[in-house]
């Protein structure tokens, strides 16, 4: 082990192989569900150095945990407690390599922070639409490895749909140059789509070519009070009809999730939440003008009110008001963390099944867990809810998780299954859902996944114990 550390220091330079001091930024996950211990943290600065680190680790039989911004929700990017795993941080590999305006693409290294990529695109006159609450610290490599979603999927799709090509270091330490900017390429199996969403278990993403889009002429945000989940789904349908491709965001939030934001961040002044079970945040991006956007938005909200889908609404009058509304939405995760440890579920079901899913699962949880508090919010436009369980008021969160986690997960996942859904819509499997997956995933699909894992990582050294367990 000390030989490996010495070898890595030789390859990267001593300052880029960390063993001492407080390494909790690399060893503890964002949600504080797990605190591991790394053999060392290796911080290569180029693709060739990543390949050299992988080769050295594989030769030494040491497993590798790839890490970007360490903002993942499912404990996938931190080491176990053995002190034998190398955390491979991509943070120094962060350049925007090239923008091709004629092809509307950007080629970027894996450790580039998402917000920096958004800014680079905007400076070049383009929109890079992937957007999520962690964008100030998550990386494009982590986004691709988890196939991240976020708040613009309803219009632009998730990370996979935005990706045209990848550069990957394989488990053999080879470099696959698949940085194609092609929108059409049918020359065999789609390796890109194999690595996207593989959570560091099949290879290390070192760079990607991503799609860019025209900047909208205007973007408007509205906040609506909605009397039920049925009405929220009906409002989504109306939104699609009125705004077409202009509907770029459709987020739902229950009253309790907003009350947590109000409690922990009162300066944000959450609107309209006190007298309604649900609020919806809508975004309308228009290629014509702000006036056109406003006219369409107002017509939509007028019909929604006439039909009783919306009881009250505000349309942001300025960019700063719009930003504040989005900030409220993005603060739910932080407010939940302030409130204490919690159980997160990142589920998807067909949009049409969401009202029944919520009603039935809420009732089951209330029946089994006295005082249960539901933090229910998410990307309704994609059929994706963060259907989260907070410890009952005044309860000991750690004790609650110990006692109730398996039971709560079973109730929620069984219900997801009955409604034809998935137990992970956008956060991935990591280690938190690795034992649940075999119960809810098609067995043939799991067997194929296992064969792919063995074929690409025969020694099982890439992020072991994540996504699927070795048999
Ligand atoms: P990490 O957390 O470092 O890693 C995530 C996984 O990818 C791990 O399995 C890791 O091993 C692997 N990995 C990382 N980089 C590489 C690489 N270069 N090559 C191979 N494997 C790699 N997710 C959403 O989908 N939608 C949201 O709306 C959303 N909102 C969030 C809001 C907050 C406040 C937070 C904290 C998280 C949120 N997330 C969301 C979860 C998280 O998945 C995303 O933040 C992001 O995609 C993770 O990127 P990262 O760079 O932090 O990856
Ligand atoms: C979100 O949509 O805000 C995220 O996916 C984070 C979360 O689930 O808390
Ligand atoms: Zn989300």
Coordinates of N, CA and C in Angstrom, one line a residue, residues 81-263:
X81 N -15.0 2.1 4.8 CA -14.2 2.4 6.0 C -12.9 1.6 6.1
X82 N -12.6 0.8 5.0 CA -11.4 -0.1 5.2 C -10.1 0.6 5.1
X83 N -10.0 1.8 4.6 CA -8.7 2.5 4.5 C -7.9 2.0 3.3
X84 N -8.5 1.2 2.4 CA -7.7 0.6 1.3 C -8.1 1.1 0.0
X85 N -9.1 2.0 -0.1 CA -9.5 2.4 -1.5 C -8.9 3.8 -1.8
X86 N -8.6 4.0 -3.1 CA -8.1 5.2 -3.6 C -9.3 6.1 -4.1
X87 N -9.4 7.3 -3.5 CA -10.4 8.2 -4.1 C -9.7 8.9 -5.3
X88 N -10.3 8.8 -6.5 CA -9.8 9.4 -7.7 C -10.6 10.7 -7.9
X89 N -10.1 11.8 -7.5 CA -10.8 13.1 -7.7 C -10.5 13.7 -9.0
X90 N -11.6 14.0 -9.8 CA -11.4 14.6 -11.1 C -11.3 16.1 -11.1
X91 N -11.3 16.7 -9.9 CA -11.5 18.2 -9.8 C -10.5 19.0 -10.5
X92 N -9.3 18.5 -10.7 CA -8.2 19.3 -11.4 C -8.4 19.2 -12.9
X93 N -9.1 18.3 -13.4 CA -9.3 18.1 -14.8 C -10.6 18.9 -15.2
X94 N -10.4 20.2 -15.3 CA -11.6 21.1 -15.3 C -11.7 22.1 -16.5
X95 N -10.9 21.8 -17.5 CA -10.9 22.9 -18.6 C -12.1 22.7 -19.6
X96 N -12.6 23.8 -20.1 CA -13.5 23.8 -21.2 C -12.5 23.7 -22.4
X97 N -12.5 22.6 -23.1 CA -11.5 22.4 -24.1 C -11.8 23.2 -25.4
X98 N -13.1 23.1 -25.8 CA -13.4 23.8 -27.1 C -14.9 24.0 -27.2
X99 N -15.3 25.1 -27.9 CA -16.7 25.3 -28.2 C -16.8 25.4 -29.7
X100 N -17.7 24.6 -30.3 CA -17.9 24.6 -31.8 C -19.2 25.3 -32.1
X101 N -19.2 26.6 -32.3 CA -20.5 27.3 -32.5 C -21.3 26.7 -33.7
X102 N -20.6 26.3 -34.7 CA -21.4 25.8 -35.9 C -22.1 24.5 -35.6
X103 N -21.5 23.7 -34.7 CA -22.0 22.4 -34.4 C -22.9 22.5 -33.1
X104 N -22.9 23.7 -32.5 CA -23.6 23.9 -31.2 C -23.2 22.8 -30.2
X105 N -21.9 22.7 -30.0 CA -21.3 21.8 -29.0 C -20.2 22.4 -28.2
X106 N -20.0 21.8 -27.0 CA -18.9 22.2 -26.2 C -18.2 20.9 -25.7
X107 N -16.8 20.9 -25.8 CA -16.1 19.8 -25.2 C -15.4 20.2 -23.9
X108 N -15.7 19.5 -22.9 CA -15.3 19.9 -21.5 C -14.8 18.8 -20.7
X109 N -13.8 19.1 -19.8 CA -13.3 18.0 -19.0 C -14.2 17.7 -17.8
X110 N -14.0 16.4 -17.4 CA -15.0 15.9 -16.4 C -15.1 16.7 -15.1
X111 N -14.0 17.3 -14.7 CA -14.1 18.0 -13.4 C -14.6 19.4 -13.4
X112 N -15.0 19.8 -14.6 CA -15.5 21.2 -14.8 C -16.8 21.3 -14.0
X113 N -16.9 22.4 -13.1 CA -18.1 22.6 -12.3 C -19.2 23.0 -13.3
X114 N -20.4 22.4 -13.0 CA -21.5 22.6 -13.9 C -21.8 24.1 -14.2
X115 N -21.7 24.9 -13.1 CA -22.0 26.4 -13.2 C -21.0 27.0 -14.2
X116 N -19.8 26.6 -14.1 CA -18.7 27.2 -14.9 C -19.0 26.8 -16.4
X117 N -19.5 25.6 -16.6 CA -19.8 25.2 -18.0 C -21.0 26.1 -18.5
X118 N -22.0 26.3 -17.6 CA -23.2 27.1 -18.0 C -22.7 28.5 -18.4
X119 N -21.7 29.1 -17.6 CA -21.2 30.4 -17.8 C -20.4 30.5 -19.1
X120 N -19.6 29.5 -19.3 CA -18.8 29.5 -20.6 C -19.7 29.4 -21.8
X121 N -20.8 28.6 -21.7 CA -21.7 28.5 -22.8 C -22.4 29.9 -23.1
X122 N -22.8 30.5 -22.0 CA -23.5 31.8 -22.1 C -22.6 32.9 -22.7
X123 N -21.3 32.9 -22.3 CA -20.3 33.8 -22.8 C -20.2 33.6 -24.4
X124 N -20.4 32.4 -24.8 CA -20.3 32.1 -26.2 C -21.6 32.3 -26.9
X125 N -22.6 32.8 -26.2 CA -23.9 33.1 -26.8 C -24.9 31.9 -26.9
X126 N -24.6 30.9 -26.0 CA -25.4 29.7 -26.0 C -26.0 29.4 -24.6
X127 N -27.0 28.5 -24.6 CA -27.5 27.9 -23.4 C -27.0 26.5 -23.2
X128 N -26.4 26.2 -22.0 CA -26.2 24.8 -21.6 C -27.3 24.5 -20.6
X129 N -28.3 23.7 -20.9 CA -29.5 23.8 -20.0 C -29.5 22.9 -18.8
X130 N -28.5 22.0 -18.6 CA -28.6 21.2 -17.4 C -28.5 22.1 -16.2
X131 N -29.4 22.0 -15.2 CA -29.5 22.9 -14.1 C -30.0 22.2 -12.9
X132 N -29.2 22.3 -11.8 CA -29.7 21.7 -10.5 C -29.1 22.4 -9.3
X133 N -29.7 22.2 -8.2 CA -29.3 22.9 -7.0 C -27.9 22.9 -6.6
X134 N -27.2 21.8 -7.0 CA -25.8 21.6 -6.6 C -24.9 22.2 -7.7
X135 N -25.4 23.0 -8.7 CA -24.6 23.3 -9.8 C -23.3 24.1 -9.5
X136 N -23.3 24.7 -8.3 CA -22.1 25.5 -7.9 C -20.9 24.6 -7.5
X137 N -21.2 23.3 -7.3 CA -20.1 22.4 -6.9 C -20.1 21.0 -7.6
X138 N -21.2 20.6 -8.2 CA -21.1 19.3 -8.9 C -20.4 19.5 -10.2
X139 N -19.9 18.4 -10.8 CA -19.1 18.4 -12.0 C -19.8 17.7 -13.1
X140 N -19.4 18.1 -14.3 CA -20.0 17.5 -15.5 C -19.8 16.0 -15.5
X141 N -18.6 15.5 -15.0 CA -18.3 14.1 -15.0 C -19.3 13.4 -14.0
X142 N -19.6 14.0 -12.9 CA -20.5 13.4 -11.9 C -21.9 13.5 -12.5
X143 N -22.3 14.6 -13.2 CA -23.6 14.7 -13.8 C -23.8 13.5 -14.8
X144 N -22.8 13.3 -15.6 CA -22.9 12.2 -16.6 C -22.9 10.8 -16.0
X145 N -22.1 10.7 -15.0 CA -22.0 9.4 -14.3 C -23.2 9.0 -13.6
X146 N -24.0 10.0 -13.1 CA -25.3 9.7 -12.5 C -26.5 9.9 -13.4
X147 N -26.2 10.3 -14.7 CA -27.2 10.7 -15.6 C -28.2 11.7 -14.9
X148 N -27.6 12.8 -14.4 CA -28.4 13.8 -13.6 C -29.5 14.4 -14.4
X149 N -30.6 14.8 -13.7 CA -31.7 15.3 -14.3 C -31.8 16.8 -14.0
X150 N -32.4 17.2 -12.9 CA -32.6 18.6 -12.6 C -33.9 19.2 -13.1
X151 N -33.8 20.6 -13.2 CA -35.1 21.3 -13.4 C -35.5 21.6 -14.9
X152 N -34.6 21.3 -15.8 CA -35.0 21.6 -17.2 C -35.2 20.4 -18.1
X153 N -35.3 19.2 -17.5 CA -35.5 18.0 -18.2 C -36.7 18.0 -19.1
X154 N -37.8 18.6 -18.5 CA -39.1 18.6 -19.2 C -38.9 19.1 -20.7
X155 N -37.9 20.0 -20.9 CA -37.7 20.5 -22.2 C -36.5 20.0 -22.9
X156 N -35.4 19.8 -22.1 CA -34.1 19.5 -22.8 C -33.6 18.1 -22.5
X157 N -34.2 17.4 -21.6 CA -33.8 16.0 -21.3 C -32.7 16.0 -20.2
X158 N -32.3 14.8 -19.8 CA -31.3 14.7 -18.7 C -29.9 14.6 -19.3
X159 N -28.9 14.4 -18.5 CA -27.5 14.5 -18.9 C -27.2 13.6 -20.1
X160 N -27.8 12.4 -20.1 CA -27.6 11.5 -21.3 C -28.1 12.1 -22.6
X161 N -29.2 12.8 -22.5 CA -29.7 13.3 -23.8 C -28.9 14.5 -24.3
X162 N -28.2 15.1 -23.4 CA -27.4 16.3 -23.7 C -26.0 15.9 -24.2
X163 N -25.6 14.6 -24.1 CA -24.3 14.2 -24.4 C -24.1 13.6 -25.8
X164 N -23.1 14.0 -26.5 CA -22.9 13.5 -27.8 C -21.6 12.5 -27.8
X165 N -20.7 12.8 -27.0 CA -19.5 12.0 -27.0 C -18.8 12.0 -25.7
X166 N -17.9 11.0 -25.5 CA -17.2 10.9 -24.2 C -15.7 10.5 -24.4
X167 N -14.9 10.9 -23.5 CA -13.5 10.3 -23.4 C -13.5 9.6 -22.1
X168 N -13.0 8.3 -22.1 CA -13.1 7.5 -20.9 C -11.8 6.7 -20.7
X169 N -11.4 6.7 -19.4 CA -10.3 5.8 -19.1 C -10.9 4.5 -18.6
X170 N -10.5 3.4 -19.3 CA -11.1 2.1 -19.0 C -10.4 1.4 -17.8
X171 N -11.0 0.3 -17.3 CA -10.4 -0.4 -16.2 C -9.1 -1.0 -16.5
X172 N -8.7 -1.0 -17.8 CA -7.3 -1.5 -18.1 C -6.3 -0.3 -18.1
X173 N -6.9 0.9 -17.9 CA -6.0 2.1 -18.0 C -5.8 2.6 -19.5
X174 N -6.7 2.1 -20.4 CA -6.6 2.6 -21.8 C -7.5 3.8 -21.9
X175 N -7.2 4.6 -22.9 CA -8.0 5.9 -23.1 C -8.9 5.7 -24.3
X176 N -10.2 5.7 -24.1 CA -11.1 5.6 -25.3 C -11.5 7.0 -25.7
X177 N -11.1 7.4 -26.9 CA -11.5 8.7 -27.4 C -12.8 8.6 -28.2
X178 N -13.8 8.9 -27.5 CA -15.2 8.9 -28.2 C -15.8 10.3 -28.2
X179 N -14.9 11.3 -28.3 CA -15.4 12.7 -28.2 C -16.0 13.1 -29.5
X180 N -17.0 12.5 -29.9 CA -17.7 12.8 -31.2 C -18.7 13.9 -31.0
X181 N -18.7 14.8 -31.9 CA -19.8 15.8 -31.9 C -20.9 15.4 -32.8
X182 N -21.0 14.1 -33.2 CA -21.9 13.6 -34.2 C -23.3 13.4 -33.5
X183 N -24.3 13.9 -34.3 CA -25.7 13.6 -33.8 C -26.2 12.3 -34.4
X184 N -25.5 11.8 -35.3 CA -25.9 10.5 -35.9 C -24.6 9.6 -36.1
X185 N -24.7 8.4 -35.5 CA -23.5 7.5 -35.7 C -24.0 6.1 -35.3
X186 N -24.2 5.3 -36.3 CA -24.8 4.0 -36.1 C -23.7 2.9 -36.3
X187 N -22.5 3.1 -35.9 CA -21.4 2.1 -36.2 C -21.3 1.2 -35.0
X188 N -22.3 0.5 -34.6 CA -22.2 -0.5 -33.6 C -22.8 -0.1 -32.2
X189 N -22.4 -0.8 -31.2 CA -23.0 -0.6 -29.9 C -22.7 0.8 -29.3
X190 N -23.6 1.3 -28.6 CA -23.5 2.7 -28.1 C -22.7 2.7 -26.7
X191 N -21.4 2.8 -26.9 CA -20.5 2.8 -25.6 C -20.8 4.0 -24.8
X192 N -21.1 5.1 -25.4 CA -21.3 6.3 -24.7 C -22.5 6.1 -23.7
X193 N -23.6 5.5 -24.2 CA -24.7 5.4 -23.3 C -24.5 4.3 -22.2
X194 N -23.5 3.4 -22.4 CA -23.1 2.5 -21.4 C -22.4 3.2 -20.2
X195 N -21.5 4.1 -20.5 CA -20.8 4.8 -19.4 C -21.7 5.8 -18.7
X196 N -22.6 6.5 -19.5 CA -23.4 7.5 -18.9 C -24.4 6.8 -17.9
X197 N -24.4 7.2 -16.7 CA -25.3 6.6 -15.7 C -24.7 5.4 -15.0
X198 N -23.4 5.1 -15.3 CA -22.8 3.9 -14.7 C -22.1 4.1 -13.4
X199 N -22.2 5.4 -12.9 CA -21.8 5.7 -11.5 C -20.3 5.2 -11.2
X200 N -19.4 5.4 -12.2 CA -18.0 5.1 -11.9 C -17.7 3.6 -11.8
X201 N -18.7 2.7 -12.2 CA -18.4 1.3 -12.0 C -17.9 0.6 -13.3
X202 N -17.9 1.4 -14.4 CA -17.4 0.8 -15.7 C -16.2 1.5 -16.2
X203 N -15.9 2.7 -15.9 CA -14.8 3.5 -16.4 C -14.8 4.9 -15.8
X204 N -13.7 5.6 -16.1 CA -13.6 7.0 -15.6 C -13.9 7.9 -16.7
X205 N -14.9 8.7 -16.6 CA -15.2 9.7 -17.7 C -14.1 10.9 -17.4
X206 N -13.4 11.2 -18.5 CA -12.4 12.3 -18.3 C -12.8 13.6 -19.1
X207 N -13.7 13.4 -20.2 CA -14.1 14.6 -20.9 C -15.4 14.2 -21.7
X208 N -16.1 15.2 -22.1 CA -17.4 14.9 -22.8 C -17.7 16.0 -23.8
X209 N -18.4 15.7 -24.9 CA -18.9 16.7 -25.8 C -20.4 16.8 -25.6
X210 N -20.8 18.0 -25.3 CA -22.2 18.2 -24.9 C -22.9 19.2 -25.9
X211 N -24.2 19.0 -26.0 CA -25.0 19.9 -26.8 C -25.2 21.3 -26.2
X212 N -25.3 22.3 -27.1 CA -25.6 23.6 -26.7 C -26.9 24.0 -27.4
X213 N -27.6 25.0 -26.9 CA -28.9 25.5 -27.4 C -28.9 27.0 -27.5
X214 N -29.8 27.5 -28.3 CA -29.9 29.0 -28.4 C -30.4 29.5 -27.1
X215 N -29.9 30.7 -26.7 CA -30.4 31.4 -25.5 C -31.8 31.8 -25.8
X216 N -32.7 31.7 -24.8 CA -34.1 32.2 -25.1 C -34.1 33.7 -25.1
X217 N -35.1 34.3 -25.8 CA -35.2 35.8 -25.8 C -35.7 36.2 -24.4
X218 N -36.5 35.4 -23.8 CA -37.1 35.8 -22.5 C -37.4 34.6 -21.7
X219 N -37.3 34.7 -20.4 CA -37.6 33.6 -19.5 C -38.5 34.1 -18.4
X220 N -39.7 33.6 -18.2 CA -40.6 34.0 -17.1 C -40.9 32.9 -16.2
X221 N -41.0 33.3 -14.9 CA -41.3 32.3 -13.9 C -42.6 32.6 -13.2
X222 N -43.4 31.6 -12.9 CA -44.6 31.8 -12.2 C -44.7 30.8 -11.0
X223 N -45.5 31.2 -10.0 CA -45.6 30.3 -8.8 C -47.1 30.2 -8.6
X224 N -47.6 29.0 -8.5 CA -49.1 28.8 -8.4 C -49.5 28.0 -7.3
X225 N -50.5 28.3 -6.6 CA -51.1 27.5 -5.5 C -52.1 26.5 -6.2
X226 N -51.9 25.3 -5.8 CA -52.7 24.2 -6.5 C -53.4 23.4 -5.5
X227 N -54.7 23.1 -5.7 CA -55.5 22.4 -4.6 C -55.2 20.9 -4.4
X228 N -54.7 20.2 -5.5 CA -54.4 18.8 -5.3 C -53.4 18.3 -6.3
X229 N -52.9 17.1 -6.1 CA -51.9 16.6 -7.1 C -52.6 16.3 -8.4
X230 N -53.9 15.9 -8.4 CA -54.6 15.7 -9.7 C -54.6 17.0 -10.5
X231 N -54.9 18.2 -9.8 CA -54.9 19.5 -10.4 C -53.5 19.8 -10.9
X232 N -52.5 19.5 -10.2 CA -51.1 19.8 -10.6 C -50.8 19.1 -12.0
X233 N -51.3 17.8 -12.0 CA -51.0 17.0 -13.3 C -51.8 17.6 -14.4
X234 N -53.1 18.1 -14.1 CA -53.9 18.7 -15.2 C -53.2 20.0 -15.6
X235 N -52.7 20.8 -14.7 CA -52.0 22.0 -15.0 C -50.8 21.8 -15.9
X236 N -50.1 20.7 -15.6 CA -48.9 20.3 -16.5 C -49.4 20.1 -17.9
X237 N -50.5 19.4 -18.1 CA -51.1 19.1 -19.4 C -51.4 20.5 -20.1
X238 N -52.0 21.4 -19.4 CA -52.4 22.7 -19.9 C -51.2 23.5 -20.3
X239 N -50.1 23.4 -19.4 CA -48.9 24.1 -19.7 C -48.3 23.6 -21.0
X240 N -48.2 22.3 -21.2 CA -47.7 21.8 -22.5 C -48.5 22.3 -23.7
X241 N -49.8 22.4 -23.5 CA -50.7 22.8 -24.6 C -50.5 24.3 -24.9
X242 N -50.4 25.1 -23.9 CA -50.2 26.5 -24.1 C -48.8 26.9 -24.6
X243 N -47.8 26.3 -24.0 CA -46.5 26.8 -24.1 C -45.6 25.9 -25.0
X244 N -46.1 24.7 -25.3 CA -45.3 23.8 -26.2 C -43.8 23.7 -25.7
X245 N -42.9 23.9 -26.6 CA -41.5 23.8 -26.2 C -41.0 24.9 -25.2
X246 N -41.9 25.9 -25.0 CA -41.6 27.0 -24.1 C -41.7 26.6 -22.7
X247 N -42.3 25.5 -22.4 CA -42.4 25.0 -21.0 C -41.1 24.4 -20.6
X248 N -40.2 25.2 -19.9 CA -38.9 24.6 -19.6 C -38.7 24.2 -18.1
X249 N -39.7 24.5 -17.3 CA -39.6 24.0 -15.9 C -41.0 23.8 -15.4
X250 N -41.2 22.7 -14.6 CA -42.5 22.4 -14.0 C -42.2 21.6 -12.7
X251 N -42.1 22.3 -11.6 CA -41.7 21.7 -10.3 C -42.9 21.8 -9.3
X252 N -43.0 20.7 -8.6 CA -44.1 20.7 -7.6 C -43.5 20.6 -6.2
X253 N -44.2 21.3 -5.2 CA -43.6 21.3 -3.8 C -44.8 21.2 -2.8
X254 N -44.7 20.2 -1.9 CA -45.9 20.2 -0.9 C -45.7 21.2 0.2
X255 N -46.8 21.4 0.9 CA -46.8 22.5 1.9 C -45.7 22.3 3.0
X256 N -45.4 21.0 3.4 CA -44.5 20.8 4.5 C -43.0 21.1 4.0
X257 N -42.7 20.8 2.7 CA -41.4 21.1 2.2 C -41.2 22.6 2.2
X258 N -42.2 23.4 1.8 CA -42.1 24.8 1.8 C -42.0 25.4 3.2
X259 N -42.7 24.7 4.1 CA -42.7 25.2 5.5 C -41.3 25.1 6.1
X260 N -40.6 24.0 5.7 CA -39.2 23.9 6.1 C -38.3 25.0 5.6
X261 N -38.5 25.4 4.3 CA -37.7 26.5 3.8 C -38.1 27.8 4.6
X262 N -39.4 28.0 4.8 CA -39.8 29.2 5.6 C -39.2 29.2 7.0
X263 N -39.1 28.0 7.6 CA -38.6 27.9 9.0 C -37.1 28.2 9.0

